[in-house]
Amino acid sequence: MDNYDIKDISLAEGGRRRIEWAEREMPVLRQICERFKKERPLDGIRISACLHVTTETANLMYTLHEGGADVLLTASNPLSTQDDVAASLVTHFEIPVYAIKGEDNVTYYKHINAALDYEPNFTMDDGADLVSTLHTDRREIMDSVVGGTEETTTGVIRLRAMAADGALNYPIIAVNDALTKHLFDNRYGTGQSTVDGIIRATNILLAGKTVVVAGYGWCGRGFAMRVRGMGANVIVTEVDPLPALEAMMDGFRVMPMNEAAPIGDIFVTLTGDLNVIDGHHFEMMKDGAIVGNSGHFNVEINIPALKEMARNSRLVRPYVEQFELPDGRRINLLGDGRLINLAAAEGHPASVMDMSFANQALSLEYMLKNVDTMQQKVYAVPEEIDLRIARLKLEAMQVEIDVLTPEQIAYLNSWQEGT
Ligand code: ADE
């Protein structure tokens, strides 16, 4: 095989062992994989996947491959690649991979273009960089593409904007919007892995620290909940009155970033928006403040402003860059402002990715069967797929639930009975 660009092929053996370790915690995907091996529902299709190159993604790639698809994988973020996993996918699974941890932007887009050179029939995206590059710079390969899926909130927002502009050329299923995806992956996955990333990067004690959480969507909720569990005093900042109210009633302090900036010890953005921590916030922060992001793109912290303000900077630990301001205060930026749970840790644990990637596999299978009737829109994951995944996950956890009695069903369907 020569169609790949990875860091070091000799890392493959360690990658394989970690991929197998993740597979233990992915029983739903494993079941789908067993069925795919027999039925080969994806026979003959070509998929270009732009996902974080992790042990969990490797298990998804394997499942699609066993389902009969030709698969290529490119990184969905320059800093999230696990180089040993990339090496194992190439060596043991013969899947072309274009991903190197720490690659610069030029290489990142060179890799995305390699994924488009593959002339896929389906795109599988995480953040919509693959789809947006296809629709802007690489329209000549558009004819080969019939559908796609999108993994994350940021990507779904971009794709909905494309569809609203009439710019989207093929149907896409928003995997993120499945309940078995965002209620678990975004909440418990981001919650745990963001705490993990901060601890691995800094080794600081969270107990007693004031942690400012920007954004109270599912990711923010998950992180706020988990970091409180470690003993932090949590402040939430929001722009939307409903989640702000919810954060209040969940027991957090809520205030604007201007008020939180002088109080916080640690700041984490999980909003999906631009310059949530801006130059004037750095002006107010305490000496030693730690600032990180767990949203998809590295735009939530205004890093150019921080660089402009600082008189110097140095790497004090891997993933911790310390900026010294003219008055001597130091601001510690984590992982270049890229998603710290994947930059300094390993992303969401396999048990939640099990459900997210089961949604990916089943959505793709559904799309292949139904694409002729689908339009150039963003579609929800069909409810029966969501329910099937929830049932399979419970089964794998050996949890049984009650069943409605005929009497209860009749009651729920009637309107006459009251007090
Ligand atoms: N996104 C967040 N965590 C992830 C993981 N472990 N693998 C793939 N994508 C992810």
CSV table of C-alpha atoms and ligand atoms in Angstrom, one decimal:
chain,number,residue,atom,x,y,z
A,1,MET,CA,0.0,0.0,0.0
A,2,ASP,CA,1.4,3.4,-0.8
A,3,ASN,CA,-1.7,5.6,-0.6
A,4,TYR,CA,-1.3,7.0,2.9
A,5,ASP,CA,0.4,9.7,4.8
A,6,ILE,CA,1.0,8.9,8.5
A,7,LYS,CA,3.7,9.6,11.0
A,8,ASP,CA,5.4,6.3,11.6
A,9,ILE,CA,4.3,2.9,10.3
A,10,SER,CA,6.4,1.1,13.0
A,11,LEU,CA,3.8,2.2,15.6
A,12,ALA,CA,1.3,-0.2,14.2
A,13,GLU,CA,1.5,-3.0,16.8
A,14,GLY,CA,0.8,-0.8,19.8
A,15,GLY,CA,-2.1,0.8,17.8
A,16,ARG,CA,-3.6,-2.6,17.2
A,17,ARG,CA,-3.5,-3.5,20.9
A,18,ARG,CA,-5.3,-0.2,21.8
A,19,ILE,CA,-7.9,-0.7,19.0
A,20,GLU,CA,-8.7,-4.1,20.4
A,21,TRP,CA,-8.9,-2.6,23.9
A,22,ALA,CA,-11.5,-0.1,22.7
A,23,GLU,CA,-13.5,-2.8,20.9
A,24,ARG,CA,-14.2,-4.4,24.3
A,25,GLU,CA,-16.3,-1.4,25.2
A,26,MET,CA,-18.1,-1.2,21.8
A,27,PRO,CA,-20.6,-4.1,21.9
A,28,VAL,CA,-23.3,-2.4,19.8
A,29,LEU,CA,-20.9,-1.6,17.0
A,30,ARG,CA,-19.5,-5.2,17.3
A,31,GLN,CA,-22.9,-6.6,16.7
A,32,ILE,CA,-23.4,-4.4,13.7
A,33,CYS,CA,-20.0,-5.5,12.5
A,34,GLU,CA,-20.9,-9.2,12.8
A,35,ARG,CA,-24.1,-8.7,10.8
A,36,PHE,CA,-22.2,-6.5,8.2
A,37,LYS,CA,-19.7,-9.4,7.7
A,38,LYS,CA,-22.5,-11.7,6.7
A,39,GLU,CA,-24.8,-9.4,4.8
A,40,ARG,CA,-22.2,-7.1,3.2
A,41,PRO,CA,-24.7,-4.2,2.9
A,42,LEU,CA,-22.1,-1.7,1.8
A,43,ASP,CA,-20.6,-3.8,-1.0
A,44,GLY,CA,-18.9,-1.8,-3.7
A,45,ILE,CA,-19.3,1.7,-2.2
A,46,ARG,CA,-16.4,4.1,-1.6
A,47,ILE,CA,-16.5,6.1,1.6
A,48,SER,CA,-14.2,9.0,2.5
A,49,ALA,CA,-14.3,9.6,6.3
A,50,CYS,CA,-13.0,12.7,7.9
A,51,LEU,CA,-13.0,11.8,11.6
A,52,HIS,CA,-10.7,12.0,14.6
A,53,VAL,CA,-8.2,9.2,14.1
A,54,THR,CA,-8.7,7.3,17.4
A,55,THR,CA,-9.1,3.7,18.5
A,56,GLU,CA,-12.9,4.1,18.4
A,57,THR,CA,-12.8,5.4,14.8
A,58,ALA,CA,-10.6,2.5,13.9
A,59,ASN,CA,-13.4,0.1,15.0
A,60,LEU,CA,-15.9,2.0,12.9
A,61,MET,CA,-13.6,1.9,9.9
A,62,TYR,CA,-13.2,-1.8,10.3
A,63,THR,CA,-17.0,-2.3,10.6
A,64,LEU,CA,-17.6,-0.4,7.3
A,65,HIS,CA,-14.8,-2.3,5.6
A,66,GLU,CA,-16.3,-5.6,6.8
A,67,GLY,CA,-19.6,-4.4,5.4
A,68,GLY,CA,-18.1,-4.3,2.0
A,69,ALA,CA,-17.1,-0.7,1.6
A,70,ASP,CA,-13.8,0.7,0.5
A,71,VAL,CA,-12.9,3.2,3.1
A,72,LEU,CA,-10.3,6.0,3.4
A,73,LEU,CA,-9.7,8.0,6.6
A,74,THR,CA,-8.4,11.5,6.9
A,75,ALA,CA,-8.1,13.6,10.2
A,76,SER,CA,-10.9,15.9,11.2
A,77,ASN,CA,-8.5,18.0,13.3
A,78,PRO,CA,-4.8,18.6,13.1
A,79,LEU,CA,-4.1,17.7,16.7
A,80,SER,CA,-6.4,14.8,17.5
A,81,THR,CA,-4.7,12.0,15.6
A,82,GLN,CA,-3.4,8.9,17.4
A,83,ASP,CA,-0.4,8.1,15.3
A,84,ASP,CA,-0.3,4.4,16.4
A,85,VAL,CA,-3.9,4.0,15.3
A,86,ALA,CA,-3.2,5.5,11.9
A,87,ALA,CA,-0.3,3.0,11.5
A,88,SER,CA,-2.3,0.0,12.5
A,89,LEU,CA,-5.2,0.9,10.1
A,90,VAL,CA,-2.7,1.0,7.3
A,91,THR,CA,-0.7,-2.1,8.3
A,92,HIS,CA,-3.4,-4.4,9.6
A,93,PHE,CA,-6.6,-3.3,7.9
A,94,GLU,CA,-5.2,-1.9,4.6
A,95,ILE,CA,-7.2,1.2,5.1
A,96,PRO,CA,-5.6,4.3,3.5
A,97,VAL,CA,-5.1,7.0,6.3
A,98,TYR,CA,-4.0,10.6,5.8
A,99,ALA,CA,-3.4,12.0,9.3
A,100,ILE,CA,-0.4,13.1,11.4
A,101,LYS,CA,-0.7,14.4,14.9
A,102,GLY,CA,0.4,18.1,14.9
A,103,GLU,CA,0.1,18.5,11.1
A,104,ASP,CA,0.0,22.1,10.0
A,105,ASN,CA,-3.0,23.6,8.2
A,106,VAL,CA,-1.5,23.1,4.7
A,107,THR,CA,-1.0,19.3,5.4
A,108,TYR,CA,-4.4,19.1,7.0
A,109,TYR,CA,-6.1,20.3,3.8
A,110,LYS,CA,-3.7,18.3,1.6
A,111,HIS,CA,-5.0,15.3,3.4
A,112,ILE,CA,-8.6,16.3,3.0
A,113,ASN,CA,-7.9,16.7,-0.7
A,114,ALA,CA,-6.4,13.2,-0.8
A,115,ALA,CA,-9.7,12.0,0.7
A,116,LEU,CA,-11.6,13.8,-2.2
A,117,ASP,CA,-9.2,12.4,-4.8
A,118,TYR,CA,-10.6,9.0,-3.7
A,119,GLU,CA,-13.9,10.1,-5.4
A,120,PRO,CA,-16.1,8.8,-2.7
A,121,ASN,CA,-19.8,7.8,-3.1
A,122,PHE,CA,-20.4,8.8,0.6
A,123,THR,CA,-18.7,11.4,2.8
A,124,MET,CA,-18.5,10.8,6.6
A,125,ASP,CA,-17.6,14.1,8.2
A,126,ASP,CA,-16.9,15.5,11.7
A,127,GLY,CA,-17.1,19.3,11.5
A,128,ALA,CA,-17.9,19.6,7.8
A,129,ASP,CA,-14.4,20.5,6.5
A,130,LEU,CA,-14.5,17.6,4.0
A,131,VAL,CA,-18.0,18.6,2.7
A,132,SER,CA,-17.2,22.3,2.6
A,133,THR,CA,-13.9,21.7,0.7
A,134,LEU,CA,-15.8,19.5,-1.8
A,135,HIS,CA,-18.4,22.2,-2.3
A,136,THR,CA,-15.9,25.0,-2.7
A,137,ASP,CA,-12.6,23.8,-4.2
A,138,ARG,CA,-13.3,20.3,-5.5
A,139,ARG,CA,-16.7,20.4,-7.3
A,140,GLU,CA,-15.3,18.4,-10.2
A,141,ILE,CA,-15.7,15.2,-8.1
A,142,MET,CA,-19.3,16.0,-7.0
A,143,ASP,CA,-20.9,13.6,-9.4
A,144,SER,CA,-19.5,10.6,-7.6
A,145,VAL,CA,-21.0,11.6,-4.3
A,146,VAL,CA,-24.6,10.6,-3.5
A,147,GLY,CA,-24.9,11.1,0.3
A,148,GLY,CA,-23.1,11.7,3.6
A,149,THR,CA,-23.3,11.7,7.3
A,150,GLU,CA,-22.1,14.3,9.9
A,151,GLU,CA,-20.9,13.5,13.4
A,152,THR,CA,-20.9,16.8,15.3
A,153,THR,CA,-22.9,19.8,16.4
A,154,THR,CA,-20.6,22.3,14.6
A,155,GLY,CA,-20.8,20.4,11.4
A,156,VAL,CA,-24.5,20.1,11.5
A,157,ILE,CA,-24.8,23.9,12.0
A,158,ARG,CA,-22.6,24.5,9.0
A,159,LEU,CA,-24.5,22.0,6.8
A,160,ARG,CA,-27.9,23.5,7.8
A,161,ALA,CA,-26.5,26.9,6.7
A,162,MET,CA,-25.4,25.3,3.4
A,163,ALA,CA,-28.8,23.8,2.9
A,164,ALA,CA,-30.5,27.1,3.7
A,165,ASP,CA,-28.4,28.8,1.1
A,166,GLY,CA,-29.3,26.1,-1.5
A,167,ALA,CA,-25.6,25.2,-1.6
A,168,LEU,CA,-25.8,21.6,-0.4
A,169,ASN,CA,-25.5,19.2,-3.3
A,170,TYR,CA,-26.5,15.9,-1.7
A,171,PRO,CA,-28.4,14.6,1.4
A,172,ILE,CA,-26.7,14.3,4.7
A,173,ILE,CA,-27.8,12.5,7.8
A,174,ALA,CA,-27.1,14.5,11.0
A,175,VAL,CA,-25.8,11.7,13.2
A,176,ASN,CA,-25.2,14.3,16.0
A,177,ASP,CA,-28.9,14.9,16.4
A,178,ALA,CA,-29.7,11.3,17.3
A,179,LEU,CA,-30.6,11.0,21.0
A,180,THR,CA,-28.3,8.0,21.4
A,181,LYS,CA,-25.5,10.3,20.1
A,182,HIS,CA,-25.7,13.8,21.7
A,183,LEU,CA,-27.3,12.8,25.0
A,184,PHE,CA,-24.4,10.5,25.7
A,185,ASP,CA,-21.4,11.4,23.6
A,186,ASN,CA,-21.7,15.2,23.9
A,187,ARG,CA,-22.7,15.0,27.6
A,188,TYR,CA,-20.9,12.1,29.2
A,189,GLY,CA,-18.2,11.8,26.6
A,190,THR,CA,-17.1,15.4,26.5
A,191,GLY,CA,-17.7,15.7,30.3
A,192,GLN,CA,-15.3,13.0,31.2
A,193,SER,CA,-12.7,13.5,28.4
A,194,THR,CA,-12.4,17.2,28.9
A,195,VAL,CA,-11.7,16.7,32.6
A,196,ASP,CA,-9.2,14.0,31.5
A,197,GLY,CA,-7.5,16.4,28.9
A,198,ILE,CA,-7.1,19.2,31.5
A,199,ILE,CA,-5.7,16.9,34.1
A,200,ARG,CA,-3.3,15.1,31.6
A,201,ALA,CA,-2.1,18.5,30.3
A,202,THR,CA,-1.7,20.3,33.6
A,203,ASN,CA,-1.7,17.7,36.5
A,204,ILE,CA,-3.5,20.3,38.6
A,205,LEU,CA,-6.0,19.6,41.4
A,206,LEU,CA,-9.5,20.6,40.4
A,207,ALA,CA,-10.9,20.6,43.9
A,208,GLY,CA,-11.4,24.1,45.2
A,209,LYS,CA,-10.7,25.7,41.8
A,210,THR,CA,-13.1,28.1,40.2
A,211,VAL,CA,-13.9,26.7,36.7
A,212,VAL,CA,-15.6,28.9,34.2
A,213,VAL,CA,-17.6,26.9,31.6
A,214,ALA,CA,-18.6,28.9,28.5
A,215,GLY,CA,-21.7,27.4,26.9
A,216,TYR,CA,-24.3,25.1,28.5
A,217,GLY,CA,-25.3,22.9,25.5
A,218,TRP,CA,-24.9,19.2,25.9
A,219,CYS,CA,-21.1,19.4,26.0
A,220,GLY,CA,-21.1,22.3,28.5
A,221,ARG,CA,-23.6,20.5,30.7
A,222,GLY,CA,-21.5,17.3,30.7
A,223,PHE,CA,-18.3,19.1,31.6
A,224,ALA,CA,-19.9,21.4,34.2
A,225,MET,CA,-21.4,18.3,35.9
A,226,ARG,CA,-18.2,16.3,35.9
A,227,VAL,CA,-15.8,19.1,37.0
A,228,ARG,CA,-18.2,19.9,39.8
A,229,GLY,CA,-17.9,16.2,40.8
A,230,MET,CA,-14.1,16.8,41.2
A,231,GLY,CA,-14.8,19.6,43.7
A,232,ALA,CA,-14.5,22.6,41.5
A,233,ASN,CA,-16.7,25.7,42.0
A,234,VAL,CA,-18.4,26.1,38.6
A,235,ILE,CA,-19.5,29.3,36.9
A,236,VAL,CA,-21.5,29.0,33.6
A,237,THR,CA,-21.6,31.7,31.0
A,238,GLU,CA,-24.3,31.7,28.3
A,239,VAL,CA,-26.0,33.8,25.7
A,240,ASP,CA,-29.2,31.9,25.5
A,241,PRO,CA,-31.7,32.5,28.3
A,242,LEU,CA,-33.1,28.9,28.5
A,243,PRO,CA,-29.8,27.0,29.1
A,244,ALA,CA,-28.7,29.9,31.4
A,245,LEU,CA,-31.8,29.3,33.5
A,246,GLU,CA,-31.2,25.6,33.4
A,247,ALA,CA,-27.6,26.1,34.6
A,248,MET,CA,-29.0,28.3,37.5
A,249,MET,CA,-31.4,25.6,38.5
A,250,ASP,CA,-28.8,22.9,38.2
A,251,GLY,CA,-27.0,24.9,40.9
A,252,PHE,CA,-24.3,26.7,39.0
A,253,ARG,CA,-23.5,30.4,39.2
A,254,VAL,CA,-24.3,32.2,35.9
A,255,MET,CA,-22.8,35.5,34.9
A,256,PRO,CA,-21.3,37.2,31.8
A,257,MET,CA,-17.7,36.4,30.8
A,258,ASN,CA,-16.7,40.0,31.8
A,259,GLU,CA,-17.6,39.2,35.4
A,260,ALA,CA,-16.3,35.6,35.3
A,261,ALA,CA,-12.9,36.6,33.8
A,262,PRO,CA,-11.4,38.1,37.0
A,263,ILE,CA,-12.6,35.2,39.2
A,264,GLY,CA,-11.8,32.1,37.2
A,265,ASP,CA,-8.8,29.8,37.7
A,266,ILE,CA,-9.6,27.7,34.7
A,267,PHE,CA,-11.7,28.6,31.6
A,268,VAL,CA,-13.1,26.1,29.1
A,269,THR,CA,-15.1,27.1,26.0
A,270,LEU,CA,-17.7,24.7,24.7
A,271,THR,CA,-19.9,27.0,22.6
A,272,GLY,CA,-19.1,26.5,18.9
A,273,ASP,CA,-18.8,30.2,18.4
A,274,LEU,CA,-16.0,32.8,17.8
A,275,ASN,CA,-13.9,34.8,20.4
A,276,VAL,CA,-15.9,33.7,23.4
A,277,ILE,CA,-12.8,34.5,25.4
A,278,ASP,CA,-11.5,37.7,23.8
A,279,GLY,CA,-8.6,40.1,24.3
A,280,HIS,CA,-10.4,42.2,26.9
A,281,HIS,CA,-11.1,39.1,29.0
A,282,PHE,CA,-7.4,38.3,29.1
A,283,GLU,CA,-6.8,41.8,30.5
A,284,MET,CA,-9.0,40.9,33.5
A,285,MET,CA,-7.7,37.4,34.3
A,286,LYS,CA,-5.7,36.4,37.3
A,287,ASP,CA,-2.0,35.6,37.1
A,288,GLY,CA,-1.8,31.9,36.2
A,289,ALA,CA,-5.2,31.5,34.7
A,290,ILE,CA,-5.6,28.4,32.6
A,291,VAL,CA,-7.6,28.7,29.3
A,292,GLY,CA,-8.7,25.8,27.1
A,293,ASN,CA,-11.3,24.8,24.6
A,294,SER,CA,-13.4,21.7,24.1
A,295,GLY,CA,-15.5,23.0,21.1
A,296,HIS,CA,-14.8,21.7,17.6
A,297,PHE,CA,-12.7,24.5,16.2
A,298,ASN,CA,-9.9,26.6,17.7
A,299,VAL,CA,-11.8,29.8,17.3
A,300,GLU,CA,-13.5,30.1,20.6
A,301,ILE,CA,-10.4,31.6,22.3
A,302,ASN,CA,-9.0,34.7,20.6
A,303,ILE,CA,-5.5,33.4,20.4
A,304,PRO,CA,-4.2,36.0,17.9
A,305,ALA,CA,-5.3,38.7,20.5
A,306,LEU,CA,-3.4,36.8,23.2
A,307,LYS,CA,-0.3,36.6,21.1
A,308,GLU,CA,-0.6,40.2,20.2
A,309,MET,CA,-0.9,41.2,23.9
A,310,ALA,CA,1.9,39.0,25.2
A,311,ARG,CA,5.5,40.1,25.6
A,312,ASN,CA,6.7,36.5,25.3
A,313,SER,CA,5.5,32.9,25.5
A,314,ARG,CA,7.1,29.5,26.2
A,315,LEU,CA,5.9,25.9,26.3
A,316,VAL,CA,5.9,25.0,30.0
A,317,ARG,CA,4.7,21.5,29.6
A,318,PRO,CA,3.4,19.6,26.5
A,319,TYR,CA,0.1,21.2,25.6
A,320,VAL,CA,0.6,24.2,28.0
A,321,GLU,CA,1.9,27.4,26.4
A,322,GLN,CA,2.4,30.2,28.9
A,323,PHE,CA,1.9,33.8,27.7
A,324,GLU,CA,3.4,36.6,29.7
A,325,LEU,CA,1.5,39.9,29.6
A,326,PRO,CA,3.2,43.2,29.8
A,327,ASP,CA,2.2,43.6,33.5
A,328,GLY,CA,3.8,40.2,34.3
A,329,ARG,CA,0.6,38.2,34.6
A,330,ARG,CA,0.8,34.7,33.0
A,331,ILE,CA,-2.0,33.1,31.0
A,332,ASN,CA,-1.7,29.4,30.3
A,333,LEU,CA,-3.2,28.2,27.0
A,334,LEU,CA,-4.0,24.5,26.6
A,335,GLY,CA,-3.4,22.6,23.4
A,336,ASP,CA,-3.2,25.6,21.1
A,337,GLY,CA,-6.9,26.2,21.8
A,338,ARG,CA,-7.8,23.0,20.0
A,339,LEU,CA,-10.2,20.5,21.5
A,340,ILE,CA,-8.3,19.6,24.7
A,341,ASN,CA,-10.1,16.3,25.2
A,342,LEU,CA,-8.6,15.0,22.0
A,343,ALA,CA,-5.3,17.0,21.9
A,344,ALA,CA,-4.1,16.1,25.4
A,345,ALA,CA,-6.2,13.0,26.1
A,346,GLU,CA,-7.8,10.3,23.9
A,347,GLY,CA,-11.2,11.8,23.3
A,348,HIS,CA,-14.5,10.3,24.4
A,349,PRO,CA,-14.2,6.8,25.9
A,350,ALA,CA,-15.2,3.9,23.7
A,351,SER,CA,-18.4,3.1,25.5
A,352,VAL,CA,-20.1,6.3,24.3
A,353,MET,CA,-18.5,6.2,20.9
A,354,ASP,CA,-20.1,2.8,20.6
A,355,MET,CA,-23.5,4.5,20.2
A,356,SER,CA,-22.3,7.4,18.1
A,357,PHE,CA,-20.6,5.1,15.6
A,358,ALA,CA,-23.4,2.6,15.6
A,359,ASN,CA,-25.5,5.6,14.5
A,360,GLN,CA,-22.9,6.3,11.8
A,361,ALA,CA,-22.9,2.7,10.5
A,362,LEU,CA,-26.7,2.3,10.6
A,363,SER,CA,-27.3,5.7,9.1
A,364,LEU,CA,-25.0,4.9,6.2
A,365,GLU,CA,-26.8,1.6,5.6
A,366,TYR,CA,-30.2,3.4,5.7
A,367,MET,CA,-29.0,6.0,3.3
A,368,LEU,CA,-27.7,3.5,0.8
A,369,LYS,CA,-31.2,2.0,0.7
A,370,ASN,CA,-33.1,5.2,0.6
A,371,VAL,CA,-30.9,7.8,-1.1
A,372,ASP,CA,-33.0,7.8,-4.3
A,373,THR,CA,-35.9,9.4,-2.4
A,374,MET,CA,-33.8,11.8,-0.4
A,375,GLN,CA,-33.2,15.5,-1.3
A,376,GLN,CA,-30.4,17.9,-0.9
A,377,LYS,CA,-31.1,18.4,2.8
A,378,VAL,CA,-29.9,17.6,6.2
A,379,TYR,CA,-31.9,14.7,7.6
A,380,ALA,CA,-32.5,13.4,11.1
A,381,VAL,CA,-31.4,9.8,12.0
A,382,PRO,CA,-34.6,7.7,11.7
A,383,GLU,CA,-36.2,7.2,15.1
A,384,GLU,CA,-36.1,3.4,14.7
A,385,ILE,CA,-32.3,3.5,14.5
A,386,ASP,CA,-32.1,5.5,17.6
A,387,LEU,CA,-34.4,3.2,19.6
A,388,ARG,CA,-32.6,0.1,18.2
A,389,ILE,CA,-29.3,1.4,19.4
A,390,ALA,CA,-30.7,2.3,22.9
A,391,ARG,CA,-32.1,-1.2,23.2
A,392,LEU,CA,-28.9,-2.9,22.0
A,393,LYS,CA,-26.8,-0.8,24.5
A,394,LEU,CA,-29.1,-1.7,27.4
A,395,GLU,CA,-28.9,-5.4,26.4
A,396,ALA,CA,-25.1,-5.2,26.2
A,397,MET,CA,-25.2,-3.7,29.7
A,398,GLN,CA,-27.5,-6.6,30.8
A,399,VAL,CA,-30.2,-4.1,31.9
A,400,GLU,CA,-33.8,-5.0,31.4
A,401,ILE,CA,-36.7,-2.6,31.5
A,402,ASP,CA,-40.4,-2.9,32.0
A,403,VAL,CA,-42.9,-3.3,29.2
A,404,LEU,CA,-46.2,-1.3,29.1
A,405,THR,CA,-49.3,-3.5,29.9
A,406,PRO,CA,-52.2,-3.4,27.4
A,407,GLU,CA,-54.1,-1.5,30.1
A,408,GLN,CA,-51.3,1.1,30.3
A,409,ILE,CA,-51.2,1.5,26.5
A,410,ALA,CA,-55.0,1.9,26.4
A,411,TYR,CA,-54.7,4.6,29.1
A,412,LEU,CA,-52.0,6.5,27.3
A,413,ASN,CA,-54.1,6.5,24.1
A,414,SER,CA,-57.3,7.7,25.8
A,415,TRP,CA,-58.3,11.2,26.7
A,416,GLN,CA,-61.5,10.6,28.5
A,417,GLU,CA,-60.0,9.3,31.8
A,418,GLY,CA,-59.1,12.1,34.3
A,419,THR,CA,-59.1,12.4,38.1
B,1,ADE,N1,-14.9,12.6,19.1
B,1,ADE,C1,-14.7,12.8,20.5
B,1,ADE,N2,-14.1,11.7,21.0
B,1,ADE,C2,-13.8,10.9,20.0
B,1,ADE,C3,-13.2,9.6,19.9
B,1,ADE,N3,-12.7,8.9,20.9
B,1,ADE,N4,-13.1,9.0,18.6
B,1,ADE,C4,-13.6,9.7,17.6
B,1,ADE,N5,-14.2,10.9,17.6
B,1,ADE,C5,-14.3,11.5,18.8
